[in-house]
Short mmCIF file of N, CA and C in Angstrom, two decimals:
data_model
loop_
_atom_site.label_atom_id
_atom_site.label_comp_id
_atom_site.label_asym_id
_atom_site.label_seq_id
_atom_site.Cartn_x
_atom_site.Cartn_y
_atom_site.Cartn_z
N GLN Y 1215 -64.45 -3.32 -56.57
CA GLN Y 1215 -63.72 -2.45 -55.67
C GLN Y 1215 -63.08 -3.29 -54.57
N VAL Y 1216 -61.86 -2.91 -54.19
CA VAL Y 1216 -61.10 -3.65 -53.19
C VAL Y 1216 -60.96 -2.81 -51.93
N GLN Y 1217 -61.10 -3.44 -50.80
CA GLN Y 1217 -60.86 -2.78 -49.52
C GLN Y 1217 -59.73 -3.50 -48.78
N LEU Y 1218 -58.82 -2.73 -48.24
CA LEU Y 1218 -57.72 -3.25 -47.43
C LEU Y 1218 -57.86 -2.66 -46.03
N VAL Y 1219 -57.95 -3.52 -45.04
CA VAL Y 1219 -58.11 -3.08 -43.66
C VAL Y 1219 -56.88 -3.50 -42.87
N GLU Y 1220 -56.18 -2.50 -42.33
CA GLU Y 1220 -54.94 -2.73 -41.59
C GLU Y 1220 -55.22 -2.72 -40.09
N SER Y 1221 -54.42 -3.47 -39.35
CA SER Y 1221 -54.52 -3.49 -37.89
C SER Y 1221 -53.16 -3.81 -37.30
N GLY Y 1222 -53.02 -3.51 -36.00
CA GLY Y 1222 -51.82 -3.93 -35.28
C GLY Y 1222 -50.82 -2.84 -34.99
N GLY Y 1223 -51.06 -1.64 -35.45
CA GLY Y 1223 -50.11 -0.57 -35.18
C GLY Y 1223 -50.20 -0.09 -33.75
N GLY Y 1224 -49.40 0.91 -33.43
CA GLY Y 1224 -49.44 1.46 -32.09
C GLY Y 1224 -48.11 2.01 -31.65
N LEU Y 1225 -47.98 2.17 -30.33
CA LEU Y 1225 -46.78 2.73 -29.72
C LEU Y 1225 -46.01 1.61 -29.03
N VAL Y 1226 -44.71 1.58 -29.28
CA VAL Y 1226 -43.86 0.55 -28.68
C VAL Y 1226 -42.50 1.16 -28.37
N GLN Y 1227 -41.85 0.63 -27.37
CA GLN Y 1227 -40.50 1.10 -27.06
C GLN Y 1227 -39.48 0.51 -28.02
N ALA Y 1228 -38.39 1.21 -28.19
CA ALA Y 1228 -37.31 0.71 -29.02
C ALA Y 1228 -36.88 -0.68 -28.54
N GLY Y 1229 -36.67 -1.57 -29.50
CA GLY Y 1229 -36.34 -2.94 -29.17
C GLY Y 1229 -37.54 -3.87 -29.09
N GLY Y 1230 -38.72 -3.27 -29.08
CA GLY Y 1230 -39.94 -4.06 -28.97
C GLY Y 1230 -40.42 -4.59 -30.32
N SER Y 1231 -41.60 -5.17 -30.30
CA SER Y 1231 -42.16 -5.81 -31.49
C SER Y 1231 -43.61 -5.40 -31.71
N LEU Y 1232 -43.99 -5.42 -32.96
CA LEU Y 1232 -45.38 -5.23 -33.36
C LEU Y 1232 -45.66 -6.14 -34.54
N ARG Y 1233 -46.92 -6.51 -34.70
CA ARG Y 1233 -47.33 -7.32 -35.85
C ARG Y 1233 -48.47 -6.61 -36.55
N LEU Y 1234 -48.22 -6.22 -37.79
CA LEU Y 1234 -49.25 -5.60 -38.61
C LEU Y 1234 -49.96 -6.67 -39.44
N SER Y 1235 -51.25 -6.46 -39.61
CA SER Y 1235 -52.05 -7.36 -40.46
C SER Y 1235 -52.87 -6.53 -41.43
N CYS Y 1236 -53.14 -7.11 -42.58
CA CYS Y 1236 -53.95 -6.44 -43.60
C CYS Y 1236 -54.83 -7.50 -44.25
N VAL Y 1237 -56.12 -7.24 -44.24
CA VAL Y 1237 -57.08 -8.15 -44.85
C VAL Y 1237 -57.70 -7.49 -46.06
N ALA Y 1238 -57.72 -8.22 -47.16
CA ALA Y 1238 -58.30 -7.72 -48.40
C ALA Y 1238 -59.67 -8.33 -48.63
N SER Y 1239 -60.56 -7.49 -49.12
CA SER Y 1239 -61.89 -7.97 -49.49
C SER Y 1239 -62.35 -7.20 -50.71
N GLY Y 1240 -63.39 -7.72 -51.38
CA GLY Y 1240 -63.92 -7.04 -52.55
C GLY Y 1240 -63.80 -7.88 -53.80
N SER Y 1241 -63.75 -7.20 -54.92
CA SER Y 1241 -63.78 -7.87 -56.21
C SER Y 1241 -62.39 -7.96 -56.82
N PHE Y 1242 -61.88 -9.16 -56.92
CA PHE Y 1242 -60.63 -9.39 -57.62
C PHE Y 1242 -60.54 -10.86 -58.00
N SER Y 1243 -59.78 -11.13 -59.04
CA SER Y 1243 -59.63 -12.50 -59.51
C SER Y 1243 -58.45 -13.18 -58.84
N THR Y 1244 -57.32 -12.50 -58.87
CA THR Y 1244 -56.08 -13.08 -58.36
C THR Y 1244 -55.27 -11.99 -57.69
N ILE Y 1245 -54.64 -12.34 -56.59
CA ILE Y 1245 -53.69 -11.43 -55.94
C ILE Y 1245 -52.30 -11.78 -56.45
N ASN Y 1246 -51.66 -10.82 -57.08
CA ASN Y 1246 -50.29 -11.06 -57.55
C ASN Y 1246 -49.26 -10.88 -56.45
N ALA Y 1247 -49.48 -9.88 -55.60
CA ALA Y 1247 -48.53 -9.60 -54.52
C ALA Y 1247 -49.20 -8.71 -53.49
N MET Y 1248 -48.71 -8.79 -52.27
CA MET Y 1248 -49.13 -7.86 -51.22
C MET Y 1248 -47.87 -7.35 -50.54
N GLY Y 1249 -47.99 -6.15 -50.02
CA GLY Y 1249 -46.80 -5.58 -49.41
C GLY Y 1249 -47.13 -4.48 -48.43
N TRP Y 1250 -46.08 -4.03 -47.77
CA TRP Y 1250 -46.18 -2.93 -46.82
C TRP Y 1250 -45.22 -1.82 -47.23
N TYR Y 1251 -45.73 -0.62 -47.23
CA TYR Y 1251 -44.95 0.57 -47.49
C TYR Y 1251 -45.06 1.46 -46.25
N ARG Y 1252 -44.19 2.44 -46.16
CA ARG Y 1252 -44.31 3.39 -45.06
C ARG Y 1252 -43.95 4.78 -45.56
N GLN Y 1253 -44.51 5.75 -44.87
CA GLN Y 1253 -44.25 7.14 -45.22
C GLN Y 1253 -44.19 7.97 -43.95
N ALA Y 1254 -43.02 8.55 -43.72
CA ALA Y 1254 -42.83 9.46 -42.59
C ALA Y 1254 -43.12 10.88 -43.05
N PRO Y 1255 -43.44 11.79 -42.12
CA PRO Y 1255 -43.73 13.18 -42.50
C PRO Y 1255 -42.59 13.79 -43.30
N GLY Y 1256 -42.94 14.39 -44.43
CA GLY Y 1256 -41.95 15.06 -45.25
C GLY Y 1256 -41.10 14.15 -46.10
N LYS Y 1257 -41.40 12.86 -46.08
CA LYS Y 1257 -40.61 11.91 -46.85
C LYS Y 1257 -41.49 11.17 -47.85
N GLN Y 1258 -40.84 10.55 -48.83
CA GLN Y 1258 -41.57 9.78 -49.82
C GLN Y 1258 -41.98 8.43 -49.26
N ARG Y 1259 -43.03 7.89 -49.81
CA ARG Y 1259 -43.45 6.55 -49.42
C ARG Y 1259 -42.40 5.56 -49.93
N GLU Y 1260 -42.06 4.61 -49.09
CA GLU Y 1260 -41.02 3.64 -49.44
C GLU Y 1260 -41.49 2.21 -49.17
N LEU Y 1261 -40.99 1.31 -49.98
CA LEU Y 1261 -41.31 -0.09 -49.79
C LEU Y 1261 -40.61 -0.62 -48.55
N VAL Y 1262 -41.36 -1.34 -47.73
CA VAL Y 1262 -40.78 -2.00 -46.57
C VAL Y 1262 -40.56 -3.48 -46.87
N ALA Y 1263 -41.62 -4.14 -47.32
CA ALA Y 1263 -41.53 -5.56 -47.63
C ALA Y 1263 -42.67 -5.92 -48.57
N ARG Y 1264 -42.42 -6.93 -49.39
CA ARG Y 1264 -43.40 -7.35 -50.39
C ARG Y 1264 -43.31 -8.85 -50.53
N ILE Y 1265 -44.46 -9.49 -50.76
CA ILE Y 1265 -44.48 -10.93 -50.97
C ILE Y 1265 -45.39 -11.25 -52.14
N THR Y 1266 -44.92 -12.07 -53.06
CA THR Y 1266 -45.71 -12.43 -54.21
C THR Y 1266 -46.64 -13.61 -53.88
N TYR Y 1267 -47.55 -13.88 -54.80
CA TYR Y 1267 -48.46 -15.01 -54.60
C TYR Y 1267 -47.66 -16.31 -54.43
N GLY Y 1268 -46.53 -16.38 -55.13
CA GLY Y 1268 -45.69 -17.58 -55.06
C GLY Y 1268 -44.78 -17.62 -53.83
N GLY Y 1269 -44.83 -16.58 -53.02
CA GLY Y 1269 -44.05 -16.59 -51.79
C GLY Y 1269 -42.68 -15.93 -51.87
N ILE Y 1270 -42.39 -15.29 -52.97
CA ILE Y 1270 -41.11 -14.60 -53.10
C ILE Y 1270 -41.19 -13.28 -52.34
N THR Y 1271 -40.19 -13.05 -51.49
CA THR Y 1271 -40.20 -11.86 -50.66
C THR Y 1271 -39.05 -10.93 -51.00
N ASN Y 1272 -39.26 -9.67 -50.75
CA ASN Y 1272 -38.15 -8.72 -50.80
C ASN Y 1272 -38.36 -7.66 -49.73
N TYR Y 1273 -37.25 -7.20 -49.18
CA TYR Y 1273 -37.26 -6.24 -48.07
C TYR Y 1273 -36.31 -5.09 -48.37
N ARG Y 1274 -36.65 -3.94 -47.80
CA ARG Y 1274 -35.65 -2.88 -47.86
C ARG Y 1274 -34.52 -3.24 -46.91
N ASP Y 1275 -33.32 -2.78 -47.25
CA ASP Y 1275 -32.14 -3.21 -46.51
C ASP Y 1275 -32.23 -2.92 -45.02
N SER Y 1276 -32.81 -1.80 -44.65
CA SER Y 1276 -32.79 -1.38 -43.24
C SER Y 1276 -33.66 -2.26 -42.34
N VAL Y 1277 -34.51 -3.10 -42.91
CA VAL Y 1277 -35.37 -3.95 -42.08
C VAL Y 1277 -35.02 -5.42 -42.19
N LYS Y 1278 -34.08 -5.75 -43.05
CA LYS Y 1278 -33.70 -7.15 -43.22
C LYS Y 1278 -33.18 -7.72 -41.91
N GLY Y 1279 -33.66 -8.91 -41.57
CA GLY Y 1279 -33.26 -9.55 -40.33
C GLY Y 1279 -34.10 -9.14 -39.14
N ARG Y 1280 -34.91 -8.11 -39.30
CA ARG Y 1280 -35.77 -7.65 -38.20
C ARG Y 1280 -37.25 -7.83 -38.52
N PHE Y 1281 -37.63 -7.64 -39.77
CA PHE Y 1281 -39.03 -7.74 -40.19
C PHE Y 1281 -39.23 -9.00 -41.01
N THR Y 1282 -40.41 -9.58 -40.88
CA THR Y 1282 -40.77 -10.75 -41.67
C THR Y 1282 -42.18 -10.58 -42.22
N ILE Y 1283 -42.30 -10.73 -43.52
CA ILE Y 1283 -43.62 -10.63 -44.16
C ILE Y 1283 -44.12 -12.05 -44.45
N SER Y 1284 -45.40 -12.25 -44.27
CA SER Y 1284 -46.00 -13.56 -44.56
C SER Y 1284 -47.42 -13.33 -45.06
N ARG Y 1285 -47.95 -14.35 -45.72
CA ARG Y 1285 -49.32 -14.20 -46.22
C ARG Y 1285 -50.12 -15.46 -45.96
N ASP Y 1286 -51.43 -15.28 -45.83
CA ASP Y 1286 -52.39 -16.37 -45.67
C ASP Y 1286 -53.30 -16.27 -46.88
N ILE Y 1287 -53.02 -17.10 -47.86
CA ILE Y 1287 -53.73 -16.98 -49.13
C ILE Y 1287 -55.24 -17.18 -48.98
N PRO Y 1288 -55.70 -18.24 -48.31
CA PRO Y 1288 -57.16 -18.43 -48.21
C PRO Y 1288 -57.87 -17.26 -47.53
N LYS Y 1289 -57.15 -16.56 -46.65
CA LYS Y 1289 -57.78 -15.46 -45.91
C LYS Y 1289 -57.47 -14.10 -46.53
N ASN Y 1290 -56.77 -14.09 -47.67
CA ASN Y 1290 -56.42 -12.83 -48.35
C ASN Y 1290 -55.78 -11.84 -47.37
N THR Y 1291 -54.86 -12.36 -46.59
CA THR Y 1291 -54.26 -11.57 -45.51
C THR Y 1291 -52.74 -11.57 -45.63
N VAL Y 1292 -52.16 -10.44 -45.29
CA VAL Y 1292 -50.71 -10.33 -45.22
C VAL Y 1292 -50.34 -9.79 -43.84
N HIS Y 1293 -49.25 -10.31 -43.29
CA HIS Y 1293 -48.77 -9.88 -41.98
C HIS Y 1293 -47.36 -9.33 -42.11
N LEU Y 1294 -47.03 -8.43 -41.21
CA LEU Y 1294 -45.66 -7.94 -41.12
C LEU Y 1294 -45.25 -8.02 -39.65
N GLN Y 1295 -44.39 -8.96 -39.34
CA GLN Y 1295 -43.85 -9.09 -38.00
C GLN Y 1295 -42.63 -8.19 -37.89
N MET Y 1296 -42.68 -7.25 -36.97
CA MET Y 1296 -41.60 -6.27 -36.83
C MET Y 1296 -40.96 -6.45 -35.46
N ASN Y 1297 -39.71 -6.87 -35.46
CA ASN Y 1297 -38.95 -7.07 -34.23
C ASN Y 1297 -37.80 -6.07 -34.15
N SER Y 1298 -37.26 -5.94 -32.96
CA SER Y 1298 -36.12 -5.04 -32.75
C SER Y 1298 -36.38 -3.67 -33.35
N LEU Y 1299 -37.54 -3.14 -33.05
CA LEU Y 1299 -37.95 -1.87 -33.65
C LEU Y 1299 -37.04 -0.73 -33.20
N LYS Y 1300 -36.83 0.19 -34.13
CA LYS Y 1300 -35.98 1.36 -33.89
C LYS Y 1300 -36.82 2.62 -34.07
N SER Y 1301 -36.32 3.71 -33.52
CA SER Y 1301 -37.06 4.97 -33.65
C SER Y 1301 -37.25 5.36 -35.12
N GLU Y 1302 -36.29 5.00 -35.95
CA GLU Y 1302 -36.41 5.35 -37.37
C GLU Y 1302 -37.45 4.53 -38.11
N ASP Y 1303 -38.03 3.53 -37.44
CA ASP Y 1303 -39.14 2.79 -38.03
C ASP Y 1303 -40.47 3.51 -37.83
N THR Y 1304 -40.46 4.57 -37.04
CA THR Y 1304 -41.68 5.33 -36.82
C THR Y 1304 -42.19 5.90 -38.14
N SER Y 1305 -43.44 5.59 -38.44
CA SER Y 1305 -44.01 6.02 -39.71
C SER Y 1305 -45.47 5.60 -39.78
N VAL Y 1306 -46.14 6.05 -40.82
CA VAL Y 1306 -47.44 5.49 -41.17
C VAL Y 1306 -47.19 4.35 -42.16
N TYR Y 1307 -47.71 3.19 -41.84
CA TYR Y 1307 -47.51 2.01 -42.68
C TYR Y 1307 -48.77 1.75 -43.50
N TYR Y 1308 -48.56 1.50 -44.78
CA TYR Y 1308 -49.66 1.28 -45.72
C TYR Y 1308 -49.57 -0.12 -46.32
N CYS Y 1309 -50.70 -0.78 -46.34
CA CYS Y 1309 -50.80 -2.06 -47.01
C CYS Y 1309 -51.09 -1.82 -48.50
N ASN Y 1310 -50.47 -2.62 -49.34
CA ASN Y 1310 -50.69 -2.52 -50.78
C ASN Y 1310 -50.98 -3.89 -51.36
N MET Y 1311 -51.86 -3.94 -52.33
CA MET Y 1311 -52.17 -5.19 -53.00
C MET Y 1311 -52.16 -4.98 -54.51
N GLU Y 1312 -51.43 -5.83 -55.20
CA GLU Y 1312 -51.42 -5.84 -56.66
C GLU Y 1312 -52.28 -7.03 -57.08
N TYR Y 1313 -53.32 -6.77 -57.87
CA TYR Y 1313 -54.28 -7.82 -58.16
C TYR Y 1313 -54.79 -7.73 -59.58
N VAL Y 1314 -55.44 -8.81 -59.97
CA VAL Y 1314 -56.04 -8.87 -61.30
C VAL Y 1314 -57.55 -8.85 -61.16
N LEU Y 1315 -58.13 -7.92 -61.85
CA LEU Y 1315 -59.58 -7.90 -62.07
C LEU Y 1315 -59.72 -7.90 -63.58
N PHE Y 1316 -59.86 -9.10 -64.11
CA PHE Y 1316 -59.73 -9.32 -65.55
C PHE Y 1316 -60.49 -8.27 -66.34
N PRO Y 1317 -59.85 -7.68 -67.38
CA PRO Y 1317 -58.51 -8.02 -67.88
C PRO Y 1317 -57.38 -7.13 -67.34
N GLU Y 1318 -57.69 -6.34 -66.32
CA GLU Y 1318 -56.71 -5.35 -65.85
C GLU Y 1318 -55.92 -5.85 -64.64
N THR Y 1319 -54.71 -5.33 -64.52
CA THR Y 1319 -53.90 -5.50 -63.31
C THR Y 1319 -53.92 -4.17 -62.57
N LEU Y 1320 -54.33 -4.21 -61.32
CA LEU Y 1320 -54.58 -2.98 -60.56
C LEU Y 1320 -53.82 -3.01 -59.25
N SER Y 1321 -53.85 -1.86 -58.57
CA SER Y 1321 -53.19 -1.74 -57.27
C SER Y 1321 -54.14 -1.04 -56.31
N ALA Y 1322 -54.17 -1.52 -55.08
CA ALA Y 1322 -55.02 -0.91 -54.05
C ALA Y 1322 -54.20 -0.62 -52.82
N TRP Y 1323 -54.65 0.39 -52.06
CA TRP Y 1323 -53.96 0.82 -50.85
C TRP Y 1323 -54.90 0.83 -49.67
N GLY Y 1324 -54.36 0.50 -48.51
CA GLY Y 1324 -55.09 0.69 -47.28
C GLY Y 1324 -55.00 2.14 -46.85
N GLN Y 1325 -55.71 2.48 -45.79
CA GLN Y 1325 -55.75 3.88 -45.35
C GLN Y 1325 -54.54 4.26 -44.51
N GLY Y 1326 -53.76 3.28 -44.09
CA GLY Y 1326 -52.55 3.57 -43.32
C GLY Y 1326 -52.76 3.37 -41.83
N ILE Y 1327 -51.69 2.96 -41.16
CA ILE Y 1327 -51.75 2.74 -39.72
C ILE Y 1327 -50.45 3.25 -39.10
N GLN Y 1328 -50.60 3.94 -37.97
CA GLN Y 1328 -49.45 4.57 -37.35
C GLN Y 1328 -48.64 3.57 -36.53
N VAL Y 1329 -47.33 3.60 -36.72
CA VAL Y 1329 -46.39 2.87 -35.87
C VAL Y 1329 -45.43 3.89 -35.28
N THR Y 1330 -45.39 3.95 -33.95
CA THR Y 1330 -44.51 4.89 -33.28
C THR Y 1330 -43.58 4.12 -32.34
N VAL Y 1331 -42.29 4.33 -32.52
CA VAL Y 1331 -41.29 3.66 -31.70
C VAL Y 1331 -40.60 4.72 -30.86
N SER Y 1332 -40.74 4.59 -29.56
CA SER Y 1332 -40.13 5.57 -28.65
C SER Y 1332 -38.74 5.10 -28.22
N SER Y 1333 -37.83 6.05 -28.16
CA SER Y 1333 -36.44 5.69 -27.80
C SER Y 1333 -36.19 5.89 -26.31
#
């Protein structure tokens, strides 16, 4: 079983910054990728940023140039640095991990953390 613990959310004014962190623990062989998704009330969950074990990143267009995802492999941790925050970034952010627990490839989710950007 895998546990993902998120931290770093909160309330910030528009234009400000926050740094989200997610630490993975539990039983897994290899982490294929980690990422951050978000879901606002009444909307579908959407990918914000994702990073593979090899360091390949992808971002949704609306956060490019403002958000940066990074990972610390030895610590099984992923970070999301969010700068120039906008009110439309307000959402619950979820950490996701794609991993191998031989012979299966599985996905795990954190419980979510609130990010609120006031205008």
